[in-house]
DNA sequence: GTAGTTCGTGACAGCGCTGTCACAGTGATG
DNA sequence: CATCACTGTGACAGCGCTGTCACGAACTAC
């Protein structure tokens, strides 16, 4: 039984008493088959547990029925959610999802040298993957449509969120709560992830300028997103300022979680003394009661998958289409009104 | 440029001045090619950006060079880690990874009706997927080797952890800390995940029996793993007992996180008044300072991928091999010595 | 009733590879 | 010097489909 690859189209044809052509037409749902014949063929196919060999059909059609997805890893909540958004959309379109997780330098070298996706997929979705210029160029060699997800790419289809606008709105939320001293924590180690870190910082600055709050570069600090001590130091630095911040905007929820842990350990009450705002709406954000800017990650994935499907189906499709999705504030318990006591001065 | 599927083997042959057969032999690394010819062919292949069409070769060989993975979702940390373990192992073996995420009833129906993996993969890895008997039987129809990951399946290759032993050791750890009243929280909603919940509970009971601690069924409570109120109620029940537990063993880290949140909200100090032990070593466990039983999830994935590769390469391979991996205690700050005060009586 | 149209089906080539067989060239053996 | 084994290469069929073309039957129109 094992190794038996199943019945062929010809087997089904014989059983149904028709030609292979007719079986092929039936399986592909072409309309030029009479209802009776169709029923007979479908019955035979079911009895033989037949299903089309994509290898054979793609040899003829040049289409593989597969979409490849390139991700910088598989363990982050973000990428899982993005894939989770793609999977149903692709399945619905009858396409399979090929996943390439490329993390280490060895994996990178291997992937970009061999381009295993070549001739194995009809499109490549690149998700939040920081590419070198050489790697970027190499992807064009694949000869299939590229779609960038959660990253912006000139002259190529891209699906992403408006980071600047989101950071702007998040910062405004803090300002509306009365905060004037608002710190910003940005990741020092994007670790292969690509997103518009710069845009988020810009949005933060725009909001401050808008409110006439003078910008204090001391309040912007780089912290390690995953590792230990650096964040403690940054927080210590902020808490020991003459005019310490009453709110901290973390560029990612991962940073916010670690920030909350540090603050809790230091007995700094949130949000009574310091408000904390994150970015992403990480799966655990609700459990941490973290206010955050929610990225529609699943939708990002879904839109990308749908775009891929559209592009594959239509060779004339616009290969430079950009889809920008909104980010919404999810207010939770980690943000509150600015305290009266520690800060005296206004703007 | 787009839509151009690249050079064929024949193009390379012509450029290198050899026959297609020789190019094929070269690309597959067969030994019967002279070094000079090999060099010439490789040069030509590189110049044309050639790579083998798996569709064509699999049509002949019957092998697809792909492994399919069936997962109940893509958003859990656990499955991401399992996939992350598989990916490099498969890449190294030159195989692609096809991911089928099957969550909703509609997706289930579609997957098991159409078996899209049929003839599209050389093996199927089933990861922690709770199958109905009908679905289970359907998978055998695929005609390819099945490998069960993080779940135990009679007469089929399986890679999993020793849940009973792990729960036994975890409970022993609590007993060694002086705890005698140890509660156990098990999930009421496995939500499509398959693991040996029963085995974990058994391990807990074995440890208690071993230590001569009488078993109190009141201390074992079912809680919703993802939803809200049920856990509060269970915790309330435990804390209002005449002899409340001094330690709580949560069957998953997800439960433990929610437990910690509830306890914090209720001002029950951990571990001073109640120790909390989790199970999984979730990516966030360190951030929560949660003591837990660490499953080697990545390794689970890697071993499964290697097993798949072995089985595919050798048709005579043992299709019923079982690999059992160990679970280790990771002691962190959520477990500590049993308090003196609240409980008087011993065993 | 003849010509034109549509519908449903079958025949057949060929997609790009691989596996088998054949065969020329080289060196070893007696 | 004839025989044999071995090495490196090419010729060719065929894997399981799809796309094109051809064709008979059943209509429609005048």
Coordinates of C-alpha atoms in Angstrom, one line a residue, chain B residues 119-307:
Chain B
X119 CA 0.8 12.9 -4.6
X120 CA 2.2 16.3 -3.5
X121 CA 4.4 15.1 -0.7
X122 CA 6.6 12.2 0.2
X123 CA 5.5 12.0 3.8
X124 CA 3.1 13.7 6.1
X125 CA 4.0 15.0 9.6
X126 CA 0.9 15.3 11.8
X127 CA 1.7 17.7 14.6
X128 CA -0.5 17.6 17.8
X129 CA -3.6 17.2 15.7
X130 CA -6.7 15.7 17.4
X131 CA -8.1 13.4 14.7
X132 CA -11.5 11.7 14.5
X133 CA -11.4 8.0 13.7
X134 CA -12.6 8.8 10.2
X135 CA -10.0 11.4 9.6
X136 CA -7.4 9.1 11.0
X137 CA -8.4 6.4 8.5
X138 CA -8.4 8.9 5.7
X139 CA -4.8 9.8 6.3
X140 CA -3.8 6.2 5.5
X141 CA -5.4 6.7 2.1
X142 CA -2.7 9.2 1.3
X143 CA -0.4 6.3 0.5
X144 CA 2.6 8.0 2.0
X145 CA 4.4 7.5 5.3
X146 CA 2.8 9.2 8.3
X147 CA 4.8 10.5 11.2
X148 CA 3.0 11.7 14.3
X149 CA 4.6 14.5 16.2
X150 CA 3.9 15.4 19.8
X151 CA 1.3 12.7 19.8
X152 CA 1.4 9.0 20.2
X153 CA 0.0 6.7 17.6
X154 CA 0.0 2.9 17.7
X155 CA 1.6 1.2 14.7
X156 CA 2.9 4.5 13.2
X157 CA 6.1 6.4 13.6
X158 CA 5.7 8.9 16.4
X159 CA 7.9 11.5 18.1
X160 CA 6.7 12.7 21.5
X161 CA 7.7 13.4 25.1
X162 CA 7.1 11.3 28.1
X163 CA 4.3 13.3 29.6
X164 CA 3.8 11.0 32.6
X165 CA 7.4 11.0 33.6
X166 CA 7.5 14.8 33.2
X167 CA 4.5 15.4 35.4
X168 CA 5.9 13.0 37.9
X169 CA 9.1 14.9 38.1
X170 CA 7.4 18.2 38.2
X171 CA 5.2 17.1 41.1
X172 CA 8.2 15.6 42.9
X173 CA 9.9 19.0 42.7
X174 CA 6.9 20.6 44.5
X175 CA 6.9 17.8 47.1
X176 CA 10.6 18.2 47.6
X177 CA 9.9 21.9 48.4
X178 CA 7.7 20.7 51.2
X179 CA 4.4 21.1 49.5
X180 CA 1.7 18.6 50.5
X181 CA -1.4 20.3 49.2
X182 CA -0.8 20.4 45.4
X183 CA -3.5 21.4 43.1
X184 CA -3.6 20.4 39.4
X185 CA -5.2 22.5 36.7
X186 CA -6.1 20.7 33.5
X187 CA -7.4 22.3 30.3
X188 CA -11.1 21.8 29.6
X189 CA -10.6 22.9 26.0
X190 CA -7.8 21.2 24.2
X191 CA -9.1 23.0 21.1
X192 CA -7.9 20.6 18.5
X193 CA -4.6 20.0 20.1
X194 CA -3.6 16.5 20.8
X195 CA -1.3 15.6 23.6
X196 CA -1.3 13.1 26.5
X197 CA -3.3 15.2 29.0
X198 CA -4.2 12.0 30.7
X199 CA -0.6 10.9 31.1
X200 CA 0.3 14.2 32.7
X201 CA -2.5 13.8 35.3
X202 CA -1.4 10.2 35.9
X203 CA 2.2 11.4 36.5
X204 CA 0.9 13.9 39.0
X205 CA -1.0 11.2 40.8
X206 CA 1.9 8.8 40.8
X207 CA 4.1 11.3 42.5
X208 CA 1.6 11.9 45.2
X209 CA 1.2 8.2 45.8
X210 CA 4.9 7.7 45.9
X211 CA 5.2 10.3 48.6
X212 CA 2.3 8.9 50.6
X213 CA 0.2 12.0 50.1
X214 CA -3.5 11.3 50.0
X215 CA -5.1 12.2 46.9
X216 CA -7.8 14.9 47.1
X217 CA -10.0 15.0 44.0
X218 CA -11.1 18.5 45.0
X219 CA -7.6 19.8 44.1
X220 CA -7.9 18.7 40.5
X221 CA -9.8 21.2 38.5
X222 CA -10.6 21.7 34.8
X223 CA -10.2 25.2 33.5
X224 CA -10.6 26.9 30.1
X225 CA -7.2 27.3 28.6
X226 CA -8.0 30.4 26.5
X227 CA -11.2 31.9 27.7
X228 CA -12.0 34.0 30.7
X229 CA -14.1 33.4 33.8
X230 CA -13.8 29.7 34.4
X231 CA -10.3 30.0 35.6
X232 CA -11.2 32.7 38.2
X233 CA -13.9 30.4 39.5
X234 CA -11.5 27.5 39.8
X235 CA -8.9 29.5 41.6
X236 CA -11.6 30.9 43.9
X237 CA -12.6 27.4 44.7
X238 CA -9.1 26.4 45.6
X239 CA -8.4 29.4 47.7
X240 CA -11.5 29.0 49.7
X241 CA -10.9 25.4 50.7
X242 CA -10.4 24.5 54.4
X243 CA -6.9 23.4 53.5
X244 CA -6.0 25.4 50.4
X245 CA -3.2 24.3 48.2
X246 CA 0.3 25.7 48.7
X247 CA 1.3 24.8 45.1
X248 CA -0.5 24.6 41.8
X249 CA 0.6 22.6 38.9
X250 CA -0.8 23.9 35.6
X251 CA -0.9 21.4 32.8
X252 CA 0.2 24.1 30.3
X253 CA 2.1 27.3 30.5
X254 CA -0.9 29.1 29.0
X255 CA -2.9 28.1 32.0
X256 CA -0.1 29.1 34.3
X257 CA 0.1 32.6 32.8
X258 CA -3.6 33.2 33.3
X259 CA -3.3 31.7 36.8
X260 CA -0.4 34.1 37.6
X261 CA -2.5 37.0 36.4
X262 CA -5.5 36.0 38.5
X263 CA -3.3 35.5 41.6
X264 CA -1.6 38.8 41.1
X265 CA -5.0 40.5 40.8
X266 CA -6.1 38.8 44.0
X267 CA -2.9 39.8 45.8
X268 CA -1.8 36.2 46.4
X269 CA 2.0 36.3 46.4
X270 CA 3.9 33.9 44.3
X271 CA 5.7 31.9 45.4
X272 CA 5.5 33.0 49.0
X273 CA 2.0 31.9 49.5
X274 CA 1.4 29.7 46.4
X275 CA 4.0 28.1 44.1
X276 CA 3.1 27.8 40.5
X277 CA 4.6 25.3 38.1
X278 CA 3.8 25.2 34.4
X279 CA 4.4 22.8 31.6
X280 CA 5.9 23.5 28.1
X281 CA 8.5 26.2 28.6
X282 CA 6.5 28.6 26.5
X283 CA 8.6 31.4 24.8
X284 CA 7.2 33.8 27.4
X285 CA 7.8 31.6 30.4
X286 CA 11.1 33.3 31.3
X287 CA 9.6 36.7 31.1
X288 CA 6.9 35.6 33.6
X289 CA 9.6 34.0 35.8
X290 CA 7.6 30.8 35.6
X291 CA 9.0 27.5 36.7
X292 CA 8.0 24.9 34.2
X293 CA 8.6 21.5 32.6
X294 CA 10.5 22.3 29.4
X295 CA 9.4 20.3 26.4
X296 CA 12.2 20.1 23.7
X297 CA 9.8 21.3 21.0
X298 CA 12.3 22.3 18.4
X299 CA 14.0 19.0 18.8
X300 CA 10.6 17.2 18.5
X301 CA 10.3 18.9 15.1
X302 CA 13.9 18.1 14.1
X303 CA 13.7 14.5 15.0
X304 CA 10.4 14.1 13.2
X305 CA 11.9 15.7 10.1
X306 CA 14.9 13.4 10.2
X307 CA 12.7 10.4 10.7

